[in-house]
Tab-separated table of C-alpha atoms and ligand atoms in Angstrom:
chain	number	residue	atom	x	y	z
A	1	MET	CA	101.849	91.372	94.444
A	2	SER	CA	101.083	93.874	91.688
A	3	ILE	CA	99.282	97.231	91.764
A	4	LEU	CA	97.919	99.273	88.853
A	5	ILE	CA	97.219	102.949	89.589
A	6	LYS	CA	94.901	104.257	86.884
A	7	ASN	CA	94.361	107.745	85.448
A	8	GLY	CA	96.233	109.815	88.018
A	9	ARG	CA	98.028	113.099	87.414
A	10	VAL	CA	101.560	111.690	87.643
A	11	VAL	CA	104.007	114.371	88.765
A	12	THR	CA	107.782	114.216	89.130
A	13	ALA	CA	110.347	117.006	89.467
A	14	SER	CA	110.209	117.477	85.692
A	15	GLU	CA	107.045	115.756	84.325
A	16	ASP	CA	103.312	116.271	84.732
A	17	GLN	CA	100.978	113.931	82.811
A	18	ILE	CA	97.750	111.943	83.148
A	19	ALA	CA	98.935	108.328	83.156
A	20	ASP	CA	98.780	104.862	84.714
A	21	LEU	CA	101.541	103.439	86.884
A	22	TYR	CA	102.164	99.707	87.229
A	23	ILE	CA	104.024	98.150	90.183
A	24	GLU	CA	105.267	94.599	90.615
A	25	GLY	CA	106.983	93.494	93.805
A	26	GLU	CA	108.918	96.470	95.212
A	27	LYS	CA	109.528	98.235	91.903
A	28	ILE	CA	107.837	100.461	89.335
A	29	ILE	CA	107.539	98.471	86.090
A	30	ALA	CA	105.779	100.888	83.749
A	31	ILE	CA	104.338	104.410	83.510
A	32	GLY	CA	102.160	105.458	80.572
A	33	LYS	CA	98.699	105.986	79.176
A	34	ASN	CA	96.252	103.026	79.127
A	35	LEU	CA	98.785	100.472	80.327
A	36	PRO	CA	97.759	96.939	79.271
A	37	TYR	CA	98.447	95.254	82.636
A	38	ARG	CA	96.139	93.272	84.918
A	39	ALA	CA	97.072	93.603	88.579
A	40	ASP	CA	96.219	92.071	91.953
A	41	GLN	CA	94.981	95.499	93.023
A	42	GLU	CA	93.712	98.385	90.913
A	43	ILE	CA	93.470	101.921	92.311
A	44	ASP	CA	91.453	104.579	90.484
A	45	ALA	CA	93.388	107.846	90.875
A	46	THR	CA	91.142	110.005	88.676
A	47	GLY	CA	91.328	113.609	89.945
A	48	LYS	CA	94.238	112.776	92.244
A	49	LEU	CA	97.931	113.590	92.127
A	50	VAL	CA	100.404	110.713	92.004
A	51	PHE	CA	103.921	111.667	93.106
A	52	PRO	CA	107.033	110.008	94.622
A	53	GLY	CA	107.138	109.197	98.323
A	54	GLY	CA	108.554	112.133	100.263
A	55	ILE	CA	112.050	111.985	101.737
A	56	ASP	CA	112.670	113.972	104.911
A	57	PRO	CA	116.456	114.147	105.291
A	58	HIS	CA	116.463	115.792	108.730
A	59	VAL	CA	114.771	114.031	111.660
A	60	HIS	CA	115.746	113.132	115.227
A	61	LEU	CA	114.033	109.942	116.451
A	62	ASP	CA	114.519	108.555	119.959
A	63	MET	CA	117.506	110.881	120.284
A	64	PRO	CA	119.242	111.623	123.593
A	65	PHE	CA	119.350	115.425	123.764
A	66	MET	CA	119.441	118.081	126.486
A	67	GLY	CA	118.935	115.573	129.287
A	68	THR	CA	116.021	113.707	127.713
A	69	PHE	CA	115.003	111.759	124.567
A	70	SER	CA	112.966	113.039	121.616
A	71	SER	CA	109.498	111.581	122.054
A	72	ASP	CA	108.955	109.856	118.696
A	73	ASN	CA	110.788	106.571	118.338
A	74	TYR	CA	111.476	104.786	115.033
A	75	GLU	CA	108.052	103.159	115.077
A	76	THR	CA	105.889	106.180	115.929
A	77	GLY	CA	108.018	108.640	113.958
A	78	THR	CA	108.253	106.743	110.682
A	79	ARG	CA	104.560	105.763	110.902
A	80	ALA	CA	103.531	109.405	111.396
A	81	ALA	CA	105.757	110.293	108.427
A	82	LEU	CA	103.931	107.736	106.260
A	83	PHE	CA	100.540	109.216	107.197
A	84	GLY	CA	101.760	112.487	105.719
A	85	GLY	CA	103.260	111.006	102.543
A	86	THR	CA	106.897	110.750	103.653
A	87	THR	CA	108.139	107.232	102.910
A	88	MET	CA	111.742	107.694	103.996
A	89	VAL	CA	113.625	109.726	106.597
A	90	ILE	CA	117.301	110.334	107.348
A	91	ASP	CA	118.028	110.372	111.070
A	92	PHE	CA	121.126	111.653	112.889
A	93	ILE	CA	123.564	109.529	114.872
A	94	LEU	CA	125.454	111.653	117.432
A	95	GLN	CA	129.008	110.651	118.326
A	96	THR	CA	129.687	111.034	122.049
A	97	GLN	CA	132.798	113.175	122.475
A	98	GLY	CA	135.676	110.913	123.545
A	99	LYS	CA	134.062	107.823	122.010
A	100	SER	CA	134.155	106.307	118.511
A	101	LEU	CA	131.735	106.642	115.597
A	102	ARG	CA	131.240	102.858	115.774
A	103	HIS	CA	130.129	103.137	119.404
A	104	ALA	CA	127.482	105.687	118.406
A	105	LEU	CA	126.369	103.619	115.404
A	106	ASP	CA	125.864	100.578	117.653
A	107	GLN	CA	123.741	102.625	120.054
A	108	TRP	CA	121.557	103.958	117.227
A	109	LYS	CA	121.175	100.502	115.671
A	110	GLY	CA	120.073	99.223	119.067
A	111	ARG	CA	117.135	101.620	119.019
A	112	SER	CA	116.275	101.474	115.300
A	113	ASP	CA	116.840	97.835	114.205
A	114	GLY	CA	113.512	96.111	113.602
A	115	ASN	CA	111.492	99.100	114.796
A	116	ALA	CA	110.897	101.330	111.773
A	117	VAL	CA	107.644	101.264	109.818
A	118	GLY	CA	108.966	103.467	106.987
A	119	ASP	CA	112.392	103.410	105.337
A	120	TYR	CA	115.322	105.235	106.924
A	121	ALA	CA	119.016	106.020	106.670
A	122	PHE	CA	121.563	107.682	108.952
A	123	HIS	CA	123.766	110.749	108.829
A	124	MET	CA	126.755	110.435	111.172
A	125	ALA	CA	127.326	113.517	113.360
A	126	VAL	CA	131.042	113.891	114.023
A	127	THR	CA	131.358	115.752	117.307
A	128	ASP	CA	134.977	114.815	118.041
A	129	PHE	CA	137.228	114.734	114.972
A	130	ASN	CA	140.656	113.281	115.739
A	131	GLU	CA	143.091	110.729	114.246
A	132	ASP	CA	140.919	107.786	115.364
A	133	THR	CA	137.701	109.289	114.024
A	134	LYS	CA	139.443	110.059	110.750
A	135	LYS	CA	140.084	106.326	110.188
A	136	GLU	CA	136.404	105.562	110.742
A	137	ILE	CA	135.114	107.843	107.945
A	138	ARG	CA	136.109	105.328	105.282
A	139	GLN	CA	134.485	102.482	107.214
A	140	MET	CA	131.212	104.397	107.455
A	141	VAL	CA	131.161	105.077	103.708
A	142	GLU	CA	132.390	101.690	102.471
A	143	GLU	CA	131.004	99.283	105.044
A	144	GLU	CA	127.852	100.982	106.297
A	145	GLY	CA	126.597	103.042	103.360
A	146	ILE	CA	126.581	106.131	105.587
A	147	VAL	CA	127.912	108.844	103.286
A	148	SER	CA	126.866	112.115	104.962
A	149	PHE	CA	128.620	113.559	108.008
A	150	LYS	CA	126.930	116.158	110.193
A	151	THR	CA	128.773	118.875	112.074
A	152	PHE	CA	127.694	121.439	114.650
A	153	MET	CA	129.148	124.938	114.868
A	154	ALA	CA	127.134	125.424	118.104
A	155	TYR	CA	126.186	123.439	121.271
A	156	LYS	CA	129.701	123.846	122.715
A	157	GLY	CA	130.801	121.171	125.171
A	158	ALA	CA	128.523	118.495	123.706
A	159	LEU	CA	128.371	118.616	119.919
A	160	MET	CA	130.365	121.583	118.577
A	161	ILE	CA	133.631	121.112	116.679
A	162	ASN	CA	136.126	123.886	115.992
A	163	ASP	CA	137.276	125.112	112.580
A	164	SER	CA	140.458	123.029	112.484
A	165	GLN	CA	138.402	119.887	113.093
A	166	MET	CA	135.938	121.029	110.417
A	167	VAL	CA	138.657	121.464	107.799
A	168	GLY	CA	140.278	118.132	108.705
A	169	LEU	CA	136.928	116.352	108.501
A	170	MET	CA	136.077	117.979	105.170
A	171	GLN	CA	139.377	116.834	103.662
A	172	GLU	CA	138.817	113.243	104.765
A	173	VAL	CA	135.139	113.149	103.763
A	174	LYS	CA	135.959	114.517	100.313
A	175	LYS	CA	138.617	111.805	99.914
A	176	GLN	CA	136.151	109.054	100.823
A	177	GLY	CA	133.305	110.272	98.583
A	178	GLY	CA	131.010	111.764	101.208
A	179	LEU	CA	129.319	115.064	102.049
A	180	VAL	CA	129.598	117.325	105.116
A	181	THR	CA	126.423	118.874	106.492
A	182	VAL	CA	126.303	121.577	109.125
A	183	HIS	CA	124.234	123.225	111.816
A	184	ALA	CA	125.634	126.634	110.957
A	185	THR	CA	125.306	129.067	113.850
A	186	ASN	CA	128.072	130.799	115.803
A	187	GLY	CA	128.098	128.867	119.091
A	188	ASP	CA	130.367	131.302	120.932
A	189	ILE	CA	128.171	134.351	120.285
A	190	ILE	CA	125.043	132.372	121.185
A	191	ASP	CA	126.581	131.157	124.464
A	192	TYR	CA	127.589	134.740	125.302
A	193	LEU	CA	124.049	136.013	124.681
A	194	ILE	CA	122.449	133.171	126.651
A	195	ALA	CA	124.699	133.912	129.642
A	196	LYS	CA	124.018	137.668	129.363
A	197	HIS	CA	120.239	137.209	129.241
A	198	LYS	CA	120.291	134.822	132.184
A	199	ALA	CA	122.450	137.206	134.238
A	200	GLU	CA	119.860	139.913	133.553
A	201	GLY	CA	117.066	137.618	134.783
A	202	LYS	CA	115.577	137.291	131.272
A	203	LEU	CA	114.492	133.670	131.395
A	204	SER	CA	111.409	133.252	129.184
A	205	PRO	CA	111.368	131.486	125.772
A	206	LEU	CA	111.501	134.897	124.067
A	207	TYR	CA	115.170	135.045	125.120
A	208	HIS	CA	115.915	131.794	123.325
A	209	TYR	CA	114.975	133.686	120.175
A	210	LEU	CA	116.882	136.824	121.175
A	211	SER	CA	120.023	134.772	121.930
A	212	GLN	CA	120.275	133.568	118.312
A	213	PRO	CA	120.067	136.689	116.112
A	214	GLU	CA	120.350	136.422	112.337
A	215	ILE	CA	124.015	137.452	112.417
A	216	THR	CA	124.953	134.237	114.279
A	217	GLU	CA	123.617	132.166	111.394
A	218	ALA	CA	124.874	134.442	108.612
A	219	GLU	CA	128.435	134.474	109.990
A	220	ALA	CA	128.646	130.705	110.512
A	221	SER	CA	127.114	129.954	107.093
A	222	SER	CA	129.651	132.202	105.413
A	223	ARG	CA	132.557	130.602	107.329
A	224	PHE	CA	131.297	127.116	106.487
A	225	CYS	CA	131.100	128.007	102.774
A	226	ASP	CA	134.677	129.299	102.889
A	227	MET	CA	135.962	126.092	104.494
A	228	ALA	CA	134.039	123.961	101.995
A	229	HIS	CA	135.445	126.029	99.124
A	230	TYR	CA	138.997	125.689	100.441
A	231	THR	CA	138.725	121.911	100.863
A	232	GLY	CA	136.513	121.269	97.810
A	233	CYS	CA	134.267	119.069	99.940
A	234	PRO	CA	130.598	118.619	98.937
A	235	ALA	CA	128.672	120.708	101.462
A	236	TYR	CA	125.100	121.111	102.731
A	237	ILE	CA	123.654	123.536	105.283
A	238	VAL	CA	120.782	122.094	107.340
A	239	HIS	CA	117.803	124.112	108.606
A	240	LEU	CA	118.763	127.456	107.048
A	241	THR	CA	116.271	130.083	108.212
A	242	CYS	CA	117.140	133.597	107.164
A	243	GLU	CA	118.074	136.159	104.537
A	244	GLY	CA	121.561	136.814	105.972
A	245	ALA	CA	122.524	133.146	105.820
A	246	LEU	CA	121.054	132.595	102.351
A	247	ASN	CA	122.874	135.674	101.081
A	248	ALA	CA	126.132	134.191	102.414
A	249	VAL	CA	125.502	131.085	100.305
A	250	ARG	CA	124.485	133.173	97.300
A	251	ARG	CA	127.790	135.085	97.593
A	252	ALA	CA	129.712	131.796	97.759
A	253	THR	CA	128.080	130.616	94.544
A	254	LEU	CA	129.501	133.661	92.717
A	255	ARG	CA	132.864	131.860	92.741
A	256	ASN	CA	131.095	128.866	91.167
A	257	GLN	CA	130.942	126.995	94.438
A	258	ARG	CA	128.037	124.648	95.089
A	259	VAL	CA	126.644	124.532	98.641
A	260	PHE	CA	123.313	122.782	99.080
A	261	VAL	CA	120.728	124.462	101.293
A	262	GLU	CA	117.950	122.856	103.283
A	263	THR	CA	115.226	124.840	104.964
A	264	CYS	CA	112.461	123.345	107.100
A	265	ILE	CA	108.722	123.591	106.762
A	266	GLN	CA	108.327	125.651	109.966
A	267	TYR	CA	110.610	128.392	108.630
A	268	LEU	CA	108.386	128.642	105.537
A	269	THR	CA	105.090	128.726	107.416
A	270	LEU	CA	105.601	130.236	110.906
A	271	ASP	CA	107.414	133.312	112.206
A	272	ALA	CA	108.920	134.848	115.337
A	273	SER	CA	105.671	136.541	116.409
A	274	LEU	CA	104.975	133.187	118.157
A	275	TYR	CA	107.584	134.080	120.797
A	276	ASP	CA	105.270	136.555	122.548
A	277	LYS	CA	103.105	133.890	124.232
A	278	GLY	CA	104.899	133.505	127.570
A	279	PHE	CA	105.909	129.932	128.339
A	280	GLU	CA	103.550	128.582	125.653
A	281	SER	CA	106.212	129.813	123.207
A	282	ALA	CA	108.343	126.845	124.351
A	283	LYS	CA	106.422	124.897	121.669
A	284	TRP	CA	108.510	126.763	119.102
A	285	VAL	CA	111.841	126.704	120.939
A	286	MET	CA	114.097	125.226	118.287
A	287	SER	CA	117.526	126.125	116.943
A	288	PRO	CA	117.784	128.234	114.909
A	289	PRO	CA	114.593	129.960	116.085
A	290	LEU	CA	111.725	131.084	113.869
A	291	ARG	CA	112.577	134.292	112.036
A	292	GLU	CA	110.910	137.413	110.643
A	293	LYS	CA	108.302	137.627	107.873
A	294	LYS	CA	110.968	138.977	105.486
A	295	ASP	CA	112.973	135.782	106.054
A	296	VAL	CA	109.961	133.602	105.276
A	297	GLU	CA	109.648	135.368	101.918
A	298	THR	CA	113.395	135.031	101.294
A	299	LEU	CA	113.163	131.255	101.705
A	300	TRP	CA	110.256	130.901	99.247
A	301	ALA	CA	112.214	133.058	96.821
A	302	GLY	CA	115.316	130.915	97.391
A	303	MET	CA	113.365	127.810	96.429
A	304	ASN	CA	112.210	129.402	93.193
A	305	GLN	CA	115.697	130.697	92.433
A	306	GLY	CA	117.199	127.243	93.045
A	307	SER	CA	119.402	128.372	95.946
A	308	VAL	CA	117.278	126.388	98.460
A	309	GLN	CA	117.124	122.811	97.204
A	310	VAL	CA	115.463	120.877	100.043
A	311	VAL	CA	112.543	121.257	102.463
A	312	ALA	CA	112.944	119.045	105.558
A	313	THR	CA	111.484	119.200	109.093
A	314	ASP	CA	114.258	118.851	111.702
A	315	HIS	CA	111.546	116.830	113.459
A	316	CYS	CA	112.646	116.697	117.113
A	317	PRO	CA	109.504	116.391	119.259
A	318	PHE	CA	109.217	116.651	123.028
A	319	MET	CA	106.185	116.167	125.246
A	320	TRP	CA	104.967	119.229	127.106
A	321	GLU	CA	106.322	117.800	130.400
A	322	GLN	CA	109.740	117.636	128.723
A	323	LYS	CA	109.482	121.228	127.461
A	324	LYS	CA	108.720	122.208	131.067
A	325	LEU	CA	112.296	121.263	132.017
A	326	GLY	CA	112.962	124.865	130.996
A	327	GLU	CA	109.983	126.486	132.732
A	328	ASN	CA	112.267	128.766	134.753
A	329	ASP	CA	115.185	128.961	132.306
A	330	PHE	CA	114.820	129.091	128.506
A	331	SER	CA	118.267	127.512	128.028
A	332	LYS	CA	116.980	124.236	129.532
A	333	ILE	CA	113.965	123.886	127.206
A	334	PRO	CA	114.715	120.881	124.956
A	335	ASN	CA	115.214	122.377	121.495
A	336	GLY	CA	112.990	120.951	118.811
A	337	HIS	CA	109.688	120.952	117.007
A	338	PRO	CA	107.314	118.223	115.711
A	339	ALA	CA	106.481	118.257	111.990
A	340	ILE	CA	107.421	114.912	110.390
A	341	GLU	CA	103.769	114.187	109.548
A	342	HIS	CA	102.882	117.587	108.127
A	343	ARG	CA	105.791	118.544	105.851
A	344	MET	CA	104.300	117.403	102.539
A	345	GLU	CA	100.760	118.645	103.205
A	346	LEU	CA	101.963	122.007	104.565
A	347	LEU	CA	104.306	122.500	101.621
A	348	PHE	CA	101.550	121.664	99.176
A	349	SER	CA	98.930	123.814	100.896
A	350	GLU	CA	101.079	126.862	101.674
A	351	GLY	CA	103.264	126.527	98.588
A	352	VAL	CA	101.434	124.973	95.644
A	353	ALA	CA	97.803	125.755	96.538
A	354	LYS	CA	98.695	129.392	97.349
A	355	GLY	CA	100.673	129.780	94.123
A	356	LYS	CA	104.121	130.278	95.697
A	357	ILE	CA	105.785	127.257	94.040
A	358	SER	CA	104.957	124.912	91.179
A	359	LEU	CA	103.927	121.302	91.580
A	360	ASN	CA	107.249	120.226	90.040
A	361	LYS	CA	109.166	122.361	92.542
A	362	PHE	CA	107.161	120.731	95.351
A	363	VAL	CA	108.278	117.252	94.209
A	364	GLU	CA	111.833	118.445	93.559
A	365	THR	CA	112.373	119.897	97.053
A	366	ALA	CA	110.442	117.324	99.104
A	367	CYS	CA	111.317	114.097	97.247
A	368	THR	CA	113.843	114.263	94.418
A	369	ASN	CA	116.600	116.587	95.609
A	370	PRO	CA	116.992	114.791	98.972
A	371	ALA	CA	117.485	111.535	97.003
A	372	LYS	CA	119.924	113.135	94.553
A	373	ILE	CA	121.992	115.014	97.133
A	374	PHE	CA	122.220	112.089	99.586
A	375	GLY	CA	123.141	109.299	97.143
A	376	MET	CA	119.815	107.535	96.545
A	377	TYR	CA	118.739	108.666	93.089
A	378	PRO	CA	117.091	107.222	91.032
A	379	PHE	CA	116.136	104.248	93.210
A	380	LYS	CA	114.416	106.691	95.594
A	381	GLY	CA	112.919	110.159	95.064
A	382	THR	CA	111.244	109.787	91.682
A	383	LEU	CA	108.691	107.823	89.705
A	384	ALA	CA	110.625	105.959	87.017
A	385	VAL	CA	110.826	102.455	85.629
A	386	GLY	CA	113.095	100.481	87.979
A	387	SER	CA	112.728	102.856	90.941
A	388	ASP	CA	111.418	101.687	94.303
A	389	ALA	CA	107.624	101.825	94.231
A	390	ASP	CA	107.318	104.573	96.853
A	391	VAL	CA	104.200	106.391	95.685
A	392	VAL	CA	101.759	108.922	97.153
A	393	ILE	CA	98.197	109.349	95.911
A	394	PHE	CA	97.062	112.801	97.003
A	395	ASP	CA	93.764	114.682	96.819
A	396	PRO	CA	94.714	118.284	95.922
A	397	ASN	CA	91.279	119.652	96.877
A	398	GLU	CA	90.453	117.999	100.206
A	399	LYS	CA	90.418	120.425	103.128
A	400	HIS	CA	91.428	119.381	106.642
A	401	THR	CA	92.552	120.881	109.916
A	402	LEU	CA	95.782	120.077	111.777
A	403	GLY	CA	95.691	119.364	115.486
A	404	VAL	CA	96.818	117.167	118.344
A	405	LYS	CA	93.604	115.084	118.253
A	406	SER	CA	94.177	113.895	114.689
A	407	HIS	CA	97.946	113.723	114.310
A	408	HIS	CA	99.890	110.464	114.694
A	409	MET	CA	103.126	111.865	116.132
A	410	ASN	CA	103.924	110.924	119.740
A	411	VAL	CA	103.640	114.445	121.098
A	412	ASP	CA	100.845	115.961	123.167
A	413	TYR	CA	100.520	119.335	121.430
A	414	SER	CA	100.547	120.594	117.863
A	415	SER	CA	102.593	123.541	116.672
A	416	TYR	CA	99.979	123.993	113.956
A	417	GLU	CA	96.779	123.582	116.032
A	418	GLY	CA	93.718	124.688	114.038
A	419	MET	CA	95.599	125.409	110.823
A	420	GLU	CA	93.400	124.667	107.790
A	421	LEU	CA	95.082	122.981	104.847
A	422	THR	CA	94.112	122.253	101.265
A	423	GLY	CA	95.339	118.879	99.981
A	424	LYS	CA	95.495	115.524	101.745
A	425	THR	CA	97.510	112.305	101.491
A	426	LYS	CA	95.075	109.497	100.674
A	427	THR	CA	97.117	106.385	99.834
A	428	VAL	CA	100.825	105.719	100.360
A	429	ILE	CA	102.715	102.823	98.812
A	430	LEU	CA	106.113	101.901	100.210
A	431	ARG	CA	108.279	99.503	98.169
A	432	GLY	CA	105.172	98.043	96.535
A	433	SER	CA	103.047	97.579	99.683
A	434	VAL	CA	100.066	99.768	100.471
A	435	ALA	CA	101.231	101.383	103.712
A	436	ILE	CA	98.500	103.992	104.265
A	437	ASP	CA	94.925	103.861	103.028
A	438	ASN	CA	91.613	105.124	104.439
A	439	ASN	CA	93.519	106.823	107.229
A	440	GLN	CA	94.876	103.446	108.428
A	441	CYS	CA	98.460	102.209	108.539
A	442	LEU	CA	98.626	98.781	106.899
A	443	VAL	CA	102.299	97.916	107.436
A	444	SER	CA	103.889	97.025	110.753
A	445	LYS	CA	106.928	97.887	112.755
A	446	GLY	CA	109.902	96.182	111.100
A	447	TYR	CA	108.687	96.792	107.525
A	448	GLY	CA	110.877	99.901	107.290
A	449	LYS	CA	114.262	99.119	105.801
A	450	PHE	CA	117.672	100.688	106.428
A	451	ILE	CA	118.798	102.211	103.123
A	452	ARG	CA	122.488	102.028	102.263
A	453	ARG	CA	123.496	104.971	100.115
A	454	ASN	CA	125.920	105.505	97.246
A	455	LYS	CA	128.938	107.787	97.301
A	456	ILE	CA	128.249	111.453	96.700
A	457	THR	CA	129.400	113.618	93.831
A	458	GLY	CA	128.151	116.980	95.130
A	459	ILE	CA	126.536	117.648	91.760
A	460	ILE	CA	122.810	117.204	91.124
B	501	LIG	O1	116.096	122.688	117.780
B	501	LIG	C1	116.580	121.785	117.137
B	501	LIG	N1	116.910	122.028	115.905
B	501	LIG	N2	116.750	120.561	117.696
B	501	LIG	C2	117.349	119.435	117.117
B	501	LIG	C3	118.841	119.501	117.067
B	501	LIG	C4	119.329	120.361	115.944
B	501	LIG	O2	120.006	121.355	116.196
B	501	LIG	O3	119.055	120.074	114.781
B	502	LIG	ZN1	120.598	121.793	114.213
B	503	LIG	ZN1	118.283	118.792	113.645
């Protein structure tokens, strides 16, 4: 099977040119003007953007969490991602404390094997670092191609590790050629504030937000940077939301330390004013919570300054009935927010179309940097000869409205209901097969492939 895409505006993290792109099998064979190929299928991309398939490196599919499971499984979640131009996701395996990493990997494979529509990989969350776990780090890297290890500095009793475990893990991960990522918030302060608010009878979703002030994220981010600097381990902060935390990373870089920063699309487009809606605000109960308008601006600035390298989603959807588990107690509302389908279009509309970031920066943060940081470049994350043919054809002028009636995610509300966007995904090609066209998904469950990743240098 071959495909020739003609006359598109071909954009990568560094290039921007009118060109043709020729695909054979799963790979890109040529990019250039007036390519002399005949193909099984020709697509006229005049007036359209042609960019690499998006990579969302932070999603939670079919994940057991807070007494329930996130509502998108590997089929519905990766298909919804494809509709929005994201061809690959990285999902999180959670070790059960007291059990092995292998045990968790087997559980996650049981849910994901044969079920994904789009491509995927795994981060391994180490929630119990001990002598046995330490031996498994090498196995994950060498045998499984799982090279990134997630840690939690919050969710005590289920997921959180302490600082001695963090330092021990960092030393081992560095030795094996991996990267440590972190949910960087101070779990002890948060637990104190949750208990205080509950004792005072303050039980609405607003108090979820008020239990996680900026200082909890700034302090943990700073501590994480210090531990990463001490151990020399490649390091990455997930879902960074605020000025205090980004300033902690900026300070760390003064000593020529590199810590990668991911923010998520909701922190760039929504703010904490959504917590004044009574229980409806449960739609935006996520950790960390949405922040202030000044933080939203800080994150856009961080992207342009190069201190925020990645825009992900932390997609962790729950049906409204599931959110209602916390109707009388904010601390029981399953934490998470649905966005896997909207990341690329929101980032384009709010970022590129409104003049906040360049088109190259859009591709860099949504496609290329996730591939570079997580050991997949250049076979994923760019348009280059020899790369996987993961390609998005995008109309930069088409207007559309987000909402529960039109989205493909398995969740019965939209956090972006009625939001009008400029720019729409038209055609998506995944490893040489047309996956989305005319608002239809043309590949089936099982097409999505598990992607083994290379060792990580910590330099991009
Ligand atoms: O609220 C969130 N973020 N839920 C998913 C788990 C996590 O902390 O990333
Ligand atoms: Zn988190
Ligand atoms: Zn998450």
